[in-house]
Amino acid sequence: MEILTPSPEVRLTVAQCFRTLTTSTDPKDLVPALQTLNSYLDEGPGNKTTSSQRAEFRRAHFTRSLQFLVSNIQADWVHSLTATQRSELWDGLFLKGPPEQALLVLMDGIGEQSASAGLDHLVSITEKFLQRCRLADLLWYYCQQTSPSDSPQLRETLLGRIVCLPDLTANKLHLNNKPLFLPQQYYPLLAAEMFTALEKTCQALKDGTDCSLTFVAQTLGKVCVQGHSGLVLAVMAPRLSACSRSDMVWQRVSWKLFENVPQRWVESVLTGLVQAVNGPEALGRIIGNLVLTNKKAQFVITHKMLLLQYKYETRVLRIILGYLAADKDRRPLLIQVLRSVSQAWANPSAVKHTPLEQQLYVSKALLLSVSLLNDSELQELRSDLIHCMLDGMQSHLDSSVVRIRHMGMVVGECLSSRLDIGGAALKFEYDQDEETRELLSLMTPGTGDEPEDEPVNVVDSPQETTETTPHADSEASKVDPDSDLDSDDELTPYDMSADQELSKASPPRYLRDCLETLTSSDDPVRVELSLRAAEGLVRKNAFAAKEISVQLTKVFLHLEDKYNLSGFLSLRQSTMVALTVIDTIPVTQYLTTEFYSLNYSLRQRLDILEVLSLAAQELSKPITETKDQLISVSNSSSADLNPYPGDNPVHWRQEVERRIQSKTRRLTKGATKPPAKATPNHYAPVAGHFFFPLLRNFDKPQVTFDLLGTDHLVLGRLIQTLGLLMHLAVNAPIAAQMGRALLDFVWAVRYHVDQTVRRGVLFAVCSVFLSVNSQNLLVDLSDQLFETRTWLADVAEGDPDADCRSLAVQSLVLMDQSLKKQLQDPQALSLES
């Protein structure tokens, strides 16, 4: 290595130029001084400086010269130069010398300058610096150095200036920032400059010159870790994939580039690259066997992106697993991944405590991994997969969330068909949706890389168009010549859609006949007629319904669909709702008592909760039809008694006003209807009969019913029903007492493992804050509000279920609004004092 000795001649010449520029104002002296400084950067044949002098100037005096120019940017001698002289001599020093030194001086100058013409001048030079590909020269300069010649501190500073240039300029220029400095333009430009440096590196390696990719790799890593991997790798990944397809030198350069990325930035680079490539083959060509040589890369690819993170699309999973399966050296990692994913999918704790989106992501990874196994690997993992299938299906099918159950069914079907257990594959009945169809499609291998060349638009030739169009026209124009003679085609068919089949049996006219038929008859026709007529008879004759309401409710609660009748469940439920509305207290007492009784199925208990909810909703609605009907009847009778309008002295005024209103056009019109009159809430007086009996005996396990044990679905539905009953009791006198009891009840199960129960708890809390008056909330529930708020904040931040987090946020908002409203009320404050 040549040792450079300081040259006194260069140092004296540079000092003389500085002295001239500082003291003289005559352009005849200023221009030669600047030309002398520029001569140390020119490589032309007419240059009188030697190569050693130019090297000495670049090494020891170039940065000092640029700093001198920046410090004198507002001096008079600068403004005495013409625009051409300033561009060639002043700006040229920044654009022709070592780019790393020029960039550092420019960025420091921009940071130190205040808003002025000098700042605009430095910004303009920086813009030219980027436009003239000086970043590529900078990166190529470091590629030529096989061993670092500068200090680590200087290199780290330079990396920061390159990567953070948009941030530095935005903080300084604010709204006056240049478009080229914006991230959307700068980072794709930086990616193109890095690729240019890689091109020069490939050519140098082919010519037998050693190069280093350390600085380029550091630049790539720092850009990605700062969150710009998408913009950079969207430019670099397709080019690297295309160049490495048939060129082994390009493959080696690409592999070396990602090997040299510092460990602390490997994750950001790999996650961005996996999302930017077109397929697993492209990923293999770009990074090679990096997962085998770099432990951090192996952890990111085989564990973190598959089991810890779940934000990626299915395409990313295909790329990762396809990359592991594409090479024989990497296939052991595929087996390792499959074992880890299968354990995570079958873990019952994970099913209960991880978000549904993560469970879906793991299910996709499991199915894709199994689809990539060959026969020998499948036999090796057969026992593990069978255990995974059985344990995982049990955990998923036990869940109260429908999507999780469907997930377990689909994965069980796919694994059983792939393993071919006993020649018979599992088959479940479920409604297929987009999610299940996507899971089923994962068992078919992907097509590999997408085409990376520019797409060629395939357009039908004019000849083909002209050949097909007459053919189609001729086919369309073929008509039966005898078609006009078929007059029967013009006859309209008779509508028989409303016809009903004549039945020998007639529908019952009395409720006791319905009861007798449903309890003793075996005739399907009579049973169906009684079932369909029951609700109407209950609502038509309330007096008769009250006599046998409890007995009829008991019959319908235990009624079974022995004859597979159409709409059986809805007819049965609507009749029980009608009975509850007509004779509320006795029927409600019966249903709430039977909810905790022995020998009832979970379906019957859920039916009881649904009937209570629907009946409470119906009772809470204002009932004005009867009054309206009475008014209309009275009006009609009075009209018959007073047939002559003149008997009413006010009638003629109303008639004239009506005619004026009908003949008048208005662009805007106010409210034409009077405000609705207040009507009594039929649910408020009986709310306690619905609510409080459901809170008893919940902690006493029965022989066939364990509410706080395994029957999570019923517990979640019970809490949701209680929350609905609480919400319907808004402004009722008993609402505060109901709210306190409900908060006490749900407090014991607020951290339940099942997400359906937690959703119900949060819904119940929302109902309390919506229904209880703000004053009662502050006075009666003040001792519980602080703990409730703390718990809601924890749920909003850390619950694995997205719906639970959303409900917790809504509850916090409602709670804060109620308390703020109450604390701002002066009357409430006086009551508190």
PDB file of C-alpha atoms in Angstrom, residues 97-216:
ATOM      1  CA  GLY A  97     -14.562  16.009  -5.402  1.00  0.00           C
ATOM      2  CA  PRO A  98     -14.879  12.997  -3.094  1.00  0.00           C
ATOM      3  CA  PRO A  99     -18.670  12.546  -2.718  1.00  0.00           C
ATOM      4  CA  GLU A 100     -18.595  11.364   0.894  1.00  0.00           C
ATOM      5  CA  GLN A 101     -16.844  14.551   2.035  1.00  0.00           C
ATOM      6  CA  ALA A 102     -19.087  16.766  -0.092  1.00  0.00           C
ATOM      7  CA  LEU A 103     -22.269  15.184   1.291  1.00  0.00           C
ATOM      8  CA  LEU A 104     -21.149  15.597   4.895  1.00  0.00           C
ATOM      9  CA  VAL A 105     -20.280  19.284   4.389  1.00  0.00           C
ATOM     10  CA  LEU A 106     -23.524  19.988   2.529  1.00  0.00           C
ATOM     11  CA  MET A 107     -25.716  18.381   5.201  1.00  0.00           C
ATOM     12  CA  ASP A 108     -23.832  20.130   8.005  1.00  0.00           C
ATOM     13  CA  GLY A 109     -24.156  23.439   6.164  1.00  0.00           C
ATOM     14  CA  ILE A 110     -27.901  22.988   5.652  1.00  0.00           C
ATOM     15  CA  GLY A 111     -28.299  22.201   9.347  1.00  0.00           C
ATOM     16  CA  GLU A 112     -26.382  25.304  10.450  1.00  0.00           C
ATOM     17  CA  GLN A 113     -27.830  27.836   8.011  1.00  0.00           C
ATOM     18  CA  SER A 114     -30.936  29.816   8.826  1.00  0.00           C
ATOM     19  CA  ALA A 115     -33.606  30.680   6.263  1.00  0.00           C
ATOM     20  CA  SER A 116     -31.691  32.737   3.706  1.00  0.00           C
ATOM     21  CA  ALA A 117     -30.408  32.792   0.161  1.00  0.00           C
ATOM     22  CA  GLY A 118     -27.346  30.844   1.335  1.00  0.00           C
ATOM     23  CA  LEU A 119     -29.554  28.007   2.574  1.00  0.00           C
ATOM     24  CA  ASP A 120     -31.374  27.942  -0.763  1.00  0.00           C
ATOM     25  CA  HIS A 121     -28.000  27.776  -2.524  1.00  0.00           C
ATOM     26  CA  LEU A 122     -26.844  24.775  -0.481  1.00  0.00           C
ATOM     27  CA  VAL A 123     -30.186  23.026  -1.044  1.00  0.00           C
ATOM     28  CA  SER A 124     -29.816  23.589  -4.794  1.00  0.00           C
ATOM     29  CA  ILE A 125     -26.307  22.087  -4.762  1.00  0.00           C
ATOM     30  CA  THR A 126     -27.550  19.076  -2.773  1.00  0.00           C
ATOM     31  CA  GLU A 127     -30.303  18.553  -5.325  1.00  0.00           C
ATOM     32  CA  LYS A 128     -27.720  18.607  -8.136  1.00  0.00           C
ATOM     33  CA  PHE A 129     -25.583  16.201  -6.101  1.00  0.00           C
ATOM     34  CA  LEU A 130     -28.381  13.647  -6.128  1.00  0.00           C
ATOM     35  CA  GLN A 131     -29.380  14.251  -9.748  1.00  0.00           C
ATOM     36  CA  ARG A 132     -25.826  13.670 -11.015  1.00  0.00           C
ATOM     37  CA  CYS A 133     -25.659  10.177  -9.445  1.00  0.00           C
ATOM     38  CA  ARG A 134     -23.078  11.218  -6.881  1.00  0.00           C
ATOM     39  CA  LEU A 135     -24.591   8.751  -4.386  1.00  0.00           C
ATOM     40  CA  ALA A 136     -23.659   5.926  -6.749  1.00  0.00           C
ATOM     41  CA  ASP A 137     -20.121   7.312  -6.900  1.00  0.00           C
ATOM     42  CA  LEU A 138     -20.029   7.439  -3.107  1.00  0.00           C
ATOM     43  CA  LEU A 139     -21.164   3.812  -2.742  1.00  0.00           C
ATOM     44  CA  TRP A 140     -18.798   2.651  -5.474  1.00  0.00           C
ATOM     45  CA  TYR A 141     -15.943   4.446  -3.730  1.00  0.00           C
ATOM     46  CA  TYR A 142     -16.504   2.302  -0.649  1.00  0.00           C
ATOM     47  CA  CYS A 143     -16.914  -0.839  -2.755  1.00  0.00           C
ATOM     48  CA  GLN A 144     -13.372  -0.354  -4.073  1.00  0.00           C
ATOM     49  CA  GLN A 145     -11.938  -0.345  -0.540  1.00  0.00           C
ATOM     50  CA  THR A 146     -11.350  -3.931   0.566  1.00  0.00           C
ATOM     51  CA  SER A 147     -10.300  -2.679   4.026  1.00  0.00           C
ATOM     52  CA  PRO A 148     -11.788   0.354   5.820  1.00  0.00           C
ATOM     53  CA  SER A 149      -9.641   3.484   5.568  1.00  0.00           C
ATOM     54  CA  ASP A 150     -11.748   5.743   7.773  1.00  0.00           C
ATOM     55  CA  SER A 151     -12.885   5.593  11.364  1.00  0.00           C
ATOM     56  CA  PRO A 152     -16.079   3.756  12.403  1.00  0.00           C
ATOM     57  CA  GLN A 153     -17.434   7.026  13.811  1.00  0.00           C
ATOM     58  CA  LEU A 154     -17.047   8.805  10.453  1.00  0.00           C
ATOM     59  CA  ARG A 155     -18.669   5.918   8.593  1.00  0.00           C
ATOM     60  CA  GLU A 156     -21.602   5.857  11.026  1.00  0.00           C
ATOM     61  CA  THR A 157     -22.065   9.591  10.582  1.00  0.00           C
ATOM     62  CA  LEU A 158     -22.036   9.230   6.811  1.00  0.00           C
ATOM     63  CA  LEU A 159     -24.588   6.413   6.979  1.00  0.00           C
ATOM     64  CA  GLY A 160     -26.830   8.615   9.064  1.00  0.00           C
ATOM     65  CA  ARG A 161     -26.605  11.479   6.566  1.00  0.00           C
ATOM     66  CA  ILE A 162     -27.411   9.182   3.616  1.00  0.00           C
ATOM     67  CA  VAL A 163     -30.308   7.375   5.237  1.00  0.00           C
ATOM     68  CA  CYS A 164     -31.845  10.299   7.101  1.00  0.00           C
ATOM     69  CA  LEU A 165     -31.487  12.923   4.367  1.00  0.00           C
ATOM     70  CA  PRO A 166     -35.309  13.287   3.917  1.00  0.00           C
ATOM     71  CA  ASP A 167     -35.758  13.764   7.661  1.00  0.00           C
ATOM     72  CA  LEU A 168     -32.933  16.263   7.983  1.00  0.00           C
ATOM     73  CA  THR A 169     -34.119  18.391   5.069  1.00  0.00           C
ATOM     74  CA  ALA A 170     -37.779  18.206   6.161  1.00  0.00           C
ATOM     75  CA  ASN A 171     -36.922  19.384   9.676  1.00  0.00           C
ATOM     76  CA  LYS A 172     -35.005  22.319   8.253  1.00  0.00           C
ATOM     77  CA  LEU A 173     -37.037  23.328   5.194  1.00  0.00           C
ATOM     78  CA  HIS A 174     -40.533  22.418   6.412  1.00  0.00           C
ATOM     79  CA  LEU A 175     -43.032  23.313   3.674  1.00  0.00           C
ATOM     80  CA  ASN A 176     -40.252  24.519   1.345  1.00  0.00           C
ATOM     81  CA  ASN A 177     -38.757  21.046   1.026  1.00  0.00           C
ATOM     82  CA  LYS A 178     -37.779  19.865  -2.445  1.00  0.00           C
ATOM     83  CA  PRO A 179     -39.757  17.015  -4.096  1.00  0.00           C
ATOM     84  CA  LEU A 180     -36.529  15.065  -4.619  1.00  0.00           C
ATOM     85  CA  PHE A 181     -35.931  15.012  -0.864  1.00  0.00           C
ATOM     86  CA  LEU A 182     -39.300  13.423  -0.085  1.00  0.00           C
ATOM     87  CA  PRO A 183     -39.187   9.734   0.910  1.00  0.00           C
ATOM     88  CA  GLN A 184     -41.335   8.660  -2.058  1.00  0.00           C
ATOM     89  CA  GLN A 185     -38.671   9.946  -4.470  1.00  0.00           C
ATOM     90  CA  TYR A 186     -35.460   9.798  -2.460  1.00  0.00           C
ATOM     91  CA  TYR A 187     -35.464   6.163  -1.337  1.00  0.00           C
ATOM     92  CA  PRO A 188     -36.222   4.681  -4.791  1.00  0.00           C
ATOM     93  CA  LEU A 189     -33.360   6.907  -6.073  1.00  0.00           C
ATOM     94  CA  LEU A 190     -31.089   5.553  -3.338  1.00  0.00           C
ATOM     95  CA  ALA A 191     -32.090   1.991  -4.254  1.00  0.00           C
ATOM     96  CA  ALA A 192     -31.236   2.638  -7.897  1.00  0.00           C
ATOM     97  CA  GLU A 193     -27.832   4.083  -6.860  1.00  0.00           C
ATOM     98  CA  MET A 194     -27.105   1.003  -4.737  1.00  0.00           C
ATOM     99  CA  PHE A 195     -27.948  -1.222  -7.674  1.00  0.00           C
ATOM    100  CA  THR A 196     -25.606   0.828  -9.883  1.00  0.00           C
ATOM    101  CA  ALA A 197     -22.799   0.258  -7.375  1.00  0.00           C
ATOM    102  CA  LEU A 198     -23.574  -3.487  -7.443  1.00  0.00           C
ATOM    103  CA  GLU A 199     -23.386  -3.460 -11.248  1.00  0.00           C
ATOM    104  CA  LYS A 200     -19.918  -1.889 -11.118  1.00  0.00           C
ATOM    105  CA  THR A 201     -18.916  -4.441  -8.483  1.00  0.00           C
ATOM    106  CA  CYS A 202     -19.989  -7.344 -10.728  1.00  0.00           C
ATOM    107  CA  GLN A 203     -18.014  -5.937 -13.634  1.00  0.00           C
ATOM    108  CA  ALA A 204     -14.951  -5.387 -11.438  1.00  0.00           C
ATOM    109  CA  LEU A 205     -15.117  -8.971 -10.166  1.00  0.00           C
ATOM    110  CA  LYS A 206     -15.297 -10.262 -13.730  1.00  0.00           C
ATOM    111  CA  ASP A 207     -12.191  -8.194 -14.486  1.00  0.00           C
ATOM    112  CA  GLY A 208     -10.374  -9.746 -11.533  1.00  0.00           C
ATOM    113  CA  THR A 209     -10.572  -6.841  -9.060  1.00  0.00           C
ATOM    114  CA  ASP A 210     -11.508  -7.451  -5.443  1.00  0.00           C
ATOM    115  CA  CYS A 211     -14.372  -5.414  -3.982  1.00  0.00           C
ATOM    116  CA  SER A 212     -16.181  -5.015  -0.698  1.00  0.00           C
ATOM    117  CA  LEU A 213     -19.950  -4.771  -0.177  1.00  0.00           C
ATOM    118  CA  THR A 214     -19.823  -3.909   3.516  1.00  0.00           C
ATOM    119  CA  PHE A 215     -20.844  -0.259   3.190  1.00  0.00           C
ATOM    120  CA  VAL A 216     -23.632  -0.976   0.699  1.00  0.00           C
TER     121      VAL A 216
END
